Short mmCIF file of C-alpha atoms in Angstrom, two decimals:
data_model
loop_
_atom_site.label_atom_id
_atom_site.label_comp_id
_atom_site.label_asym_id
_atom_site.label_seq_id
_atom_site.Cartn_x
_atom_site.Cartn_y
_atom_site.Cartn_z
CA GLU H 1 -4.70 -9.01 -17.30
CA ALA H 2 -5.78 -7.39 -20.54
CA SER H 3 -4.47 -3.93 -21.03
CA SER H 4 -8.06 -2.91 -21.72
CA ASP H 5 -8.86 -3.74 -18.10
CA LEU H 6 -5.97 -1.62 -16.79
CA PRO H 7 -6.54 1.98 -17.84
CA HIS H 8 -3.88 3.12 -15.28
CA LEU H 9 -1.17 1.47 -17.52
CA HIS H 10 -1.32 4.64 -19.66
CA THR H 11 1.17 7.44 -19.06
CA PHE H 12 -0.40 10.34 -17.29
CA GLY H 13 1.00 13.49 -15.83
CA LEU H 14 0.60 14.22 -12.15
CA ASP H 15 -1.10 17.66 -11.83
CA GLY H 16 -4.17 19.38 -10.59
CA ASN H 17 -6.06 17.96 -13.74
CA CYS H 18 -4.89 14.31 -13.46
CA ASP H 19 -7.70 12.12 -13.89
CA VAL H 20 -5.78 8.96 -13.07
CA ARG H 21 -4.99 8.31 -9.37
CA MET H 22 -1.63 6.98 -8.03
CA GLN H 23 -3.37 3.98 -6.13
CA HIS H 24 -1.51 1.45 -8.43
CA LEU H 25 1.94 3.14 -8.22
CA ASP H 26 4.83 1.32 -6.16
CA ILE H 27 7.76 3.34 -5.17
CA VAL H 28 11.00 1.55 -3.88
CA GLN H 29 12.36 2.77 -0.67
CA SER H 30 15.85 3.94 -0.70
CA TYR H 31 16.62 1.52 1.94
CA ALA H 32 14.70 -1.37 3.59
CA THR H 33 12.56 -0.21 6.43
CA MET H 34 9.76 -1.99 8.08
CA ASP H 35 6.32 -0.46 9.05
CA PRO H 36 5.18 -2.51 11.91
CA ARG H 37 1.52 -2.00 10.90
CA THR H 38 1.98 -3.66 7.67
CA ASN H 39 5.44 -5.35 7.66
CA MET H 40 5.99 -3.83 4.33
CA THR H 41 9.74 -3.50 3.49
CA HIS H 42 9.92 -3.34 -0.29
CA ALA H 43 7.59 -0.65 -1.74
CA LEU H 44 5.56 2.22 -0.64
CA CYS H 45 2.04 2.24 -2.15
CA VAL H 46 1.13 5.65 -2.93
CA SER H 47 -2.83 6.21 -2.65
CA GLY H 48 -5.41 8.26 -0.81
CA ASP H 49 -5.12 5.28 1.80
CA ALA H 50 -1.43 5.20 2.03
CA LYS H 51 -0.16 3.93 5.32
CA LEU H 52 3.55 4.73 4.85
CA SER H 53 5.31 7.99 4.62
CA LEU H 54 7.44 8.93 1.74
CA LYS H 55 10.03 10.30 3.96
CA ASP H 56 12.47 7.72 3.24
CA CYS H 57 11.76 7.20 -0.25
CA MET H 58 14.19 7.91 -3.20
CA ILE H 59 13.09 8.20 -6.83
CA THR H 60 15.57 8.02 -9.80
CA ASN H 61 14.61 10.15 -12.94
CA GLU H 62 15.32 9.25 -16.42
CA CYS H 63 18.82 10.80 -16.28
CA GLY H 64 19.80 8.33 -13.59
CA LEU H 65 19.99 11.20 -10.99
CA CYS H 66 18.31 10.57 -7.62
CA VAL H 67 15.66 12.69 -6.36
CA GLY H 68 15.25 12.64 -2.46
CA VAL H 69 11.66 12.98 -1.49
CA GLY H 70 11.49 14.23 2.11
CA GLN H 71 8.62 14.94 4.39
CA ARG H 72 8.50 18.34 3.47
CA ALA H 73 10.25 18.19 0.21
CA ARG H 74 9.42 20.62 -2.59
CA VAL H 75 11.53 19.13 -5.44
CA SER H 76 11.22 19.47 -9.04
CA LEU H 77 9.83 16.29 -10.42
CA ARG H 78 9.64 17.49 -14.13
CA GLU H 79 11.89 15.02 -15.48
CA VAL H 80 11.14 12.07 -13.16
CA VAL H 81 9.96 8.86 -14.64
CA VAL H 82 8.82 5.79 -12.61
CA SER H 83 7.11 2.72 -13.42
CA ASN H 84 4.03 1.44 -11.81
CA SER H 85 3.38 -2.30 -10.52
CA TYR H 86 1.96 -3.15 -13.92
CA GLY H 87 4.82 -1.94 -15.85
CA GLY H 88 3.25 1.30 -17.06
CA VAL H 89 5.42 4.37 -17.15
CA VAL H 90 4.33 7.25 -15.00
CA PHE H 91 5.72 10.70 -15.62
CA PHE H 92 5.64 13.22 -12.85
CA ASP H 93 5.30 16.49 -15.06
CA SER H 94 4.44 19.17 -12.77
CA ALA H 95 6.90 21.98 -12.07
CA PHE H 96 6.75 21.32 -8.31
CA MET H 97 5.15 18.70 -6.20
CA GLY H 98 5.31 18.45 -2.41
CA PHE H 99 4.88 15.34 -0.46
CA GLY H 100 4.03 14.96 3.05
#
């Protein structure tokens, strides 16, 4: 688990020029729900192959405020900070980002 083997540990901005994918990022749901296809209840794995929707996801920004991500959400994620499954900090630094 050397850091040199985990390039996604580095902080990156999620924008059109992002060269690091979100495939290693886990986002905790706002409440436990089960997807019958995966039996996953604790985290949503965000990647190009994601099987779960972000509709029920809730992200907390660095100020402790909650940003709700809906199916058609277009919310400002400029100050949102989330940690990936390897402990790396990920900044969502685009003005607006739509999910779903």
